[in-house]
Amino acid sequence: QLQFVESGGGWVQPGGSLRLSCGASGNIFRFFTMGWYRQAPGKPRELVAEITSGGSTNYADSAKGRFTIDRDNAKNTVYLQMNSLKPEDTAVYYCSGVRWSTAYWGQGTQVTVSS
């Protein structure tokens, strides 16, 4: 079983950038498909980006061209680089790891984009 801890959230002005990190415990991180999700107030949680154990990536349309997901298996860490942030990107961002149809979640980190 893995545990995840997100960091890197905060407040940023529109057009700014943030880099989220998600560190995992254990030694099986490399086998997991890792994803970043977000949930804005009053809205369902949605996928932002995901990366497989082999490094293949998938992005929500809202993230394409602005966000980049990558992973460092040696550090048990997955990252989300967010550029050109918009107010509608404001949400709690969650890290998730999935293997064999079982998902594990972090506690989330708040991202606020406003002027």
mmCIF file with all atom_site columns, C-alpha atoms in Angstrom:
data_model
loop_
_atom_site.group_PDB
_atom_site.id
_atom_site.type_symbol
_atom_site.label_atom_id
_atom_site.label_alt_id
_atom_site.label_comp_id
_atom_site.label_asym_id
_atom_site.label_entity_id
_atom_site.label_seq_id
_atom_site.pdbx_PDB_ins_code
_atom_site.Cartn_x
_atom_site.Cartn_y
_atom_site.Cartn_z
_atom_site.occupancy
_atom_site.B_iso_or_equiv
_atom_site.pdbx_formal_charge
_atom_site.auth_seq_id
_atom_site.auth_comp_id
_atom_site.auth_asym_id
_atom_site.auth_atom_id
_atom_site.pdbx_PDB_model_num
ATOM 1   C CA . GLN A 1 1   ? 0.000   0.000  0.000   1.00 0.00 ? 1   GLN A CA 1
ATOM 2   C CA . LEU A 1 2   ? 1.174   3.499  -0.810  1.00 0.00 ? 2   LEU A CA 1
ATOM 3   C CA . GLN A 1 3   ? 0.674   6.790  0.927   1.00 0.00 ? 3   GLN A CA 1
ATOM 4   C CA . PHE A 1 4   ? 0.901   10.058 -0.940  1.00 0.00 ? 4   PHE A CA 1
ATOM 5   C CA . VAL A 1 5   ? 1.745   13.562 0.222   1.00 0.00 ? 5   VAL A CA 1
ATOM 6   C CA . GLU A 1 6   ? 1.154   16.503 -2.086  1.00 0.00 ? 6   GLU A CA 1
ATOM 7   C CA . SER A 1 7   ? 2.971   19.826 -1.921  1.00 0.00 ? 7   SER A CA 1
ATOM 8   C CA . GLY A 1 8   ? 3.517   22.920 -3.997  1.00 0.00 ? 8   GLY A CA 1
ATOM 9   C CA . GLY A 1 9   ? 0.054   24.426 -3.977  1.00 0.00 ? 9   GLY A CA 1
ATOM 10  C CA . GLY A 1 10  ? -0.639  28.049 -3.167  1.00 0.00 ? 10  GLY A CA 1
ATOM 11  C CA . TRP A 1 11  ? -1.847  31.317 -4.576  1.00 0.00 ? 11  TRP A CA 1
ATOM 12  C CA . VAL A 1 12  ? -0.751  32.607 -7.948  1.00 0.00 ? 12  VAL A CA 1
ATOM 13  C CA . GLN A 1 13  ? -1.895  35.356 -10.266 1.00 0.00 ? 13  GLN A CA 1
ATOM 14  C CA . PRO A 1 14  ? -3.468  34.519 -13.641 1.00 0.00 ? 14  PRO A CA 1
ATOM 15  C CA . GLY A 1 15  ? -0.772  33.641 -16.134 1.00 0.00 ? 15  GLY A CA 1
ATOM 16  C CA . GLY A 1 16  ? 1.529   32.382 -13.422 1.00 0.00 ? 16  GLY A CA 1
ATOM 17  C CA . SER A 1 17  ? 3.002   28.945 -12.804 1.00 0.00 ? 17  SER A CA 1
ATOM 18  C CA . LEU A 1 18  ? 3.096   26.368 -10.053 1.00 0.00 ? 18  LEU A CA 1
ATOM 19  C CA . ARG A 1 19  ? 4.763   22.982 -9.762  1.00 0.00 ? 19  ARG A CA 1
ATOM 20  C CA . LEU A 1 20  ? 2.983   20.383 -7.667  1.00 0.00 ? 20  LEU A CA 1
ATOM 21  C CA . SER A 1 21  ? 4.806   17.419 -6.210  1.00 0.00 ? 21  SER A CA 1
ATOM 22  C CA . CYS A 1 22  ? 3.478   14.168 -4.838  1.00 0.00 ? 22  CYS A CA 1
ATOM 23  C CA . GLY A 1 23  ? 5.791   11.966 -2.836  1.00 0.00 ? 23  GLY A CA 1
ATOM 24  C CA . ALA A 1 24  ? 4.994   8.332  -2.175  1.00 0.00 ? 24  ALA A CA 1
ATOM 25  C CA . SER A 1 25  ? 6.058   5.918  0.519   1.00 0.00 ? 25  SER A CA 1
ATOM 26  C CA . GLY A 1 26  ? 7.004   2.333  -0.195  1.00 0.00 ? 26  GLY A CA 1
ATOM 27  C CA . ASN A 1 27  ? 9.081   0.739  -2.909  1.00 0.00 ? 27  ASN A CA 1
ATOM 28  C CA . ILE A 1 28  ? 6.463   -0.151 -5.509  1.00 0.00 ? 28  ILE A CA 1
ATOM 29  C CA . PHE A 1 29  ? 5.730   3.376  -6.761  1.00 0.00 ? 29  PHE A CA 1
ATOM 30  C CA . ARG A 1 30  ? 7.160   2.601  -10.181 1.00 0.00 ? 30  ARG A CA 1
ATOM 31  C CA . PHE A 1 31  ? 4.422   0.071  -10.904 1.00 0.00 ? 31  PHE A CA 1
ATOM 32  C CA . PHE A 1 32  ? 1.584   2.553  -10.415 1.00 0.00 ? 32  PHE A CA 1
ATOM 33  C CA . THR A 1 33  ? -0.229  4.713  -12.922 1.00 0.00 ? 33  THR A CA 1
ATOM 34  C CA . MET A 1 34  ? -0.115  8.124  -11.299 1.00 0.00 ? 34  MET A CA 1
ATOM 35  C CA . GLY A 1 35  ? -2.605  10.884 -11.820 1.00 0.00 ? 35  GLY A CA 1
ATOM 36  C CA . TRP A 1 36  ? -3.444  14.403 -10.791 1.00 0.00 ? 36  TRP A CA 1
ATOM 37  C CA . TYR A 1 37  ? -7.092  15.214 -10.205 1.00 0.00 ? 37  TYR A CA 1
ATOM 38  C CA . ARG A 1 38  ? -8.774  18.384 -9.062  1.00 0.00 ? 38  ARG A CA 1
ATOM 39  C CA . GLN A 1 39  ? -12.011 19.357 -7.410  1.00 0.00 ? 39  GLN A CA 1
ATOM 40  C CA . ALA A 1 40  ? -13.434 22.856 -7.413  1.00 0.00 ? 40  ALA A CA 1
ATOM 41  C CA . PRO A 1 41  ? -16.176 23.862 -4.944  1.00 0.00 ? 41  PRO A CA 1
ATOM 42  C CA . GLY A 1 42  ? -19.519 22.424 -5.995  1.00 0.00 ? 42  GLY A CA 1
ATOM 43  C CA . LYS A 1 43  ? -18.028 20.400 -8.824  1.00 0.00 ? 43  LYS A CA 1
ATOM 44  C CA . PRO A 1 44  ? -17.090 16.738 -9.171  1.00 0.00 ? 44  PRO A CA 1
ATOM 45  C CA . ARG A 1 45  ? -13.504 15.607 -9.020  1.00 0.00 ? 45  ARG A CA 1
ATOM 46  C CA . GLU A 1 46  ? -11.957 15.477 -12.484 1.00 0.00 ? 46  GLU A CA 1
ATOM 47  C CA . LEU A 1 47  ? -8.844  14.051 -14.047 1.00 0.00 ? 47  LEU A CA 1
ATOM 48  C CA . VAL A 1 48  ? -6.203  16.613 -14.975 1.00 0.00 ? 48  VAL A CA 1
ATOM 49  C CA . ALA A 1 49  ? -3.358  14.390 -16.160 1.00 0.00 ? 49  ALA A CA 1
ATOM 50  C CA . GLU A 1 50  ? -2.022  10.896 -15.725 1.00 0.00 ? 50  GLU A CA 1
ATOM 51  C CA . ILE A 1 51  ? 1.168   9.004  -16.439 1.00 0.00 ? 51  ILE A CA 1
ATOM 52  C CA . THR A 1 52  ? 1.562   5.256  -16.667 1.00 0.00 ? 52  THR A CA 1
ATOM 53  C CA . SER A 1 53  ? 4.361   3.171  -15.254 1.00 0.00 ? 53  SER A CA 1
ATOM 54  C CA . GLY A 1 54  ? 5.844   3.181  -18.754 1.00 0.00 ? 54  GLY A CA 1
ATOM 55  C CA . GLY A 1 55  ? 5.719   6.955  -19.052 1.00 0.00 ? 55  GLY A CA 1
ATOM 56  C CA . SER A 1 56  ? 2.727   7.370  -21.364 1.00 0.00 ? 56  SER A CA 1
ATOM 57  C CA . THR A 1 57  ? 0.723   10.473 -20.570 1.00 0.00 ? 57  THR A CA 1
ATOM 58  C CA . ASN A 1 58  ? -2.871  11.594 -20.920 1.00 0.00 ? 58  ASN A CA 1
ATOM 59  C CA . TYR A 1 59  ? -4.280  15.069 -20.342 1.00 0.00 ? 59  TYR A CA 1
ATOM 60  C CA . ALA A 1 60  ? -7.673  16.617 -19.916 1.00 0.00 ? 60  ALA A CA 1
ATOM 61  C CA . ASP A 1 61  ? -8.476  19.039 -22.728 1.00 0.00 ? 61  ASP A CA 1
ATOM 62  C CA . SER A 1 62  ? -8.302  21.895 -20.229 1.00 0.00 ? 62  SER A CA 1
ATOM 63  C CA . ALA A 1 63  ? -4.716  20.955 -19.372 1.00 0.00 ? 63  ALA A CA 1
ATOM 64  C CA . LYS A 1 64  ? -3.293  20.289 -22.813 1.00 0.00 ? 64  LYS A CA 1
ATOM 65  C CA . GLY A 1 65  ? -0.563  22.708 -23.788 1.00 0.00 ? 65  GLY A CA 1
ATOM 66  C CA . ARG A 1 66  ? -0.371  24.250 -20.314 1.00 0.00 ? 66  ARG A CA 1
ATOM 67  C CA . PHE A 1 67  ? 0.295   21.417 -17.863 1.00 0.00 ? 67  PHE A CA 1
ATOM 68  C CA . THR A 1 68  ? 2.966   18.728 -17.883 1.00 0.00 ? 68  THR A CA 1
ATOM 69  C CA . ILE A 1 69  ? 3.004   15.583 -15.771 1.00 0.00 ? 69  ILE A CA 1
ATOM 70  C CA . ASP A 1 70  ? 6.189   13.651 -15.161 1.00 0.00 ? 70  ASP A CA 1
ATOM 71  C CA . ARG A 1 71  ? 7.572   11.193 -12.661 1.00 0.00 ? 71  ARG A CA 1
ATOM 72  C CA . ASP A 1 72  ? 10.863  10.327 -11.037 1.00 0.00 ? 72  ASP A CA 1
ATOM 73  C CA . ASN A 1 73  ? 10.705  6.724  -9.930  1.00 0.00 ? 73  ASN A CA 1
ATOM 74  C CA . ALA A 1 74  ? 14.054  6.974  -8.144  1.00 0.00 ? 74  ALA A CA 1
ATOM 75  C CA . LYS A 1 75  ? 12.514  9.644  -5.908  1.00 0.00 ? 75  LYS A CA 1
ATOM 76  C CA . ASN A 1 76  ? 9.042   8.067  -5.705  1.00 0.00 ? 76  ASN A CA 1
ATOM 77  C CA . THR A 1 77  ? 7.642   11.370 -6.884  1.00 0.00 ? 77  THR A CA 1
ATOM 78  C CA . VAL A 1 78  ? 5.210   12.582 -9.534  1.00 0.00 ? 78  VAL A CA 1
ATOM 79  C CA . TYR A 1 79  ? 5.045   16.219 -10.596 1.00 0.00 ? 79  TYR A CA 1
ATOM 80  C CA . LEU A 1 80  ? 2.556   18.502 -12.262 1.00 0.00 ? 80  LEU A CA 1
ATOM 81  C CA . GLN A 1 81  ? 4.002   21.612 -13.875 1.00 0.00 ? 81  GLN A CA 1
ATOM 82  C CA . MET A 1 82  ? 1.223   24.129 -14.409 1.00 0.00 ? 82  MET A CA 1
ATOM 83  C CA . ASN A 1 83  ? 1.805   27.144 -16.631 1.00 0.00 ? 83  ASN A CA 1
ATOM 84  C CA . SER A 1 84  ? -0.467  29.913 -17.888 1.00 0.00 ? 84  SER A CA 1
ATOM 85  C CA . LEU A 1 85  ? -2.781  29.367 -14.959 1.00 0.00 ? 85  LEU A CA 1
ATOM 86  C CA . LYS A 1 86  ? -6.338  30.637 -15.143 1.00 0.00 ? 86  LYS A CA 1
ATOM 87  C CA . PRO A 1 87  ? -8.873  31.437 -12.410 1.00 0.00 ? 87  PRO A CA 1
ATOM 88  C CA . GLU A 1 88  ? -10.835 28.358 -13.485 1.00 0.00 ? 88  GLU A CA 1
ATOM 89  C CA . ASP A 1 89  ? -7.857  26.215 -12.471 1.00 0.00 ? 89  ASP A CA 1
ATOM 90  C CA . THR A 1 90  ? -8.622  27.067 -8.854  1.00 0.00 ? 90  THR A CA 1
ATOM 91  C CA . ALA A 1 91  ? -9.297  23.804 -7.025  1.00 0.00 ? 91  ALA A CA 1
ATOM 92  C CA . VAL A 1 92  ? -7.939  21.293 -4.579  1.00 0.00 ? 92  VAL A CA 1
ATOM 93  C CA . TYR A 1 93  ? -5.479  19.118 -6.485  1.00 0.00 ? 93  TYR A CA 1
ATOM 94  C CA . TYR A 1 94  ? -5.158  15.470 -5.549  1.00 0.00 ? 94  TYR A CA 1
ATOM 95  C CA . CYS A 1 95  ? -2.522  12.928 -6.395  1.00 0.00 ? 95  CYS A CA 1
ATOM 96  C CA . SER A 1 96  ? -3.682  9.386  -7.095  1.00 0.00 ? 96  SER A CA 1
ATOM 97  C CA . GLY A 1 97  ? -1.968  6.091  -7.731  1.00 0.00 ? 97  GLY A CA 1
ATOM 98  C CA . VAL A 1 98  ? -3.691  3.128  -9.345  1.00 0.00 ? 98  VAL A CA 1
ATOM 99  C CA . ARG A 1 99  ? -2.600  -0.462 -9.691  1.00 0.00 ? 99  ARG A CA 1
ATOM 100 C CA . TRP A 1 100 ? -4.765  -3.498 -10.333 1.00 0.00 ? 100 TRP A CA 1
ATOM 101 C CA . SER A 1 101 ? -7.896  -1.319 -10.187 1.00 0.00 ? 101 SER A CA 1
ATOM 102 C CA . THR A 1 102 ? -7.129  -0.115 -6.663  1.00 0.00 ? 102 THR A CA 1
ATOM 103 C CA . ALA A 1 103 ? -6.685  3.615  -6.205  1.00 0.00 ? 103 ALA A CA 1
ATOM 104 C CA . TYR A 1 104 ? -4.843  5.425  -3.448  1.00 0.00 ? 104 TYR A CA 1
ATOM 105 C CA . TRP A 1 105 ? -5.266  9.140  -2.815  1.00 0.00 ? 105 TRP A CA 1
ATOM 106 C CA . GLY A 1 106 ? -3.372  11.947 -1.208  1.00 0.00 ? 106 GLY A CA 1
ATOM 107 C CA . GLN A 1 107 ? -5.031  14.556 0.992   1.00 0.00 ? 107 GLN A CA 1
ATOM 108 C CA . GLY A 1 108 ? -4.863  17.303 -1.612  1.00 0.00 ? 108 GLY A CA 1
ATOM 109 C CA . THR A 1 109 ? -3.242  20.689 -1.998  1.00 0.00 ? 109 THR A CA 1
ATOM 110 C CA . GLN A 1 110 ? -5.093  23.931 -2.650  1.00 0.00 ? 110 GLN A CA 1
ATOM 111 C CA . VAL A 1 111 ? -4.341  25.924 -5.796  1.00 0.00 ? 111 VAL A CA 1
ATOM 112 C CA . THR A 1 112 ? -5.853  29.400 -6.022  1.00 0.00 ? 112 THR A CA 1
ATOM 113 C CA . VAL A 1 113 ? -5.519  31.524 -9.152  1.00 0.00 ? 113 VAL A CA 1
ATOM 114 C CA . SER A 1 114 ? -6.713  35.075 -8.727  1.00 0.00 ? 114 SER A CA 1
ATOM 115 C CA . SER A 1 115 ? -5.631  38.644 -9.087  1.00 0.00 ? 115 SER A CA 1
#
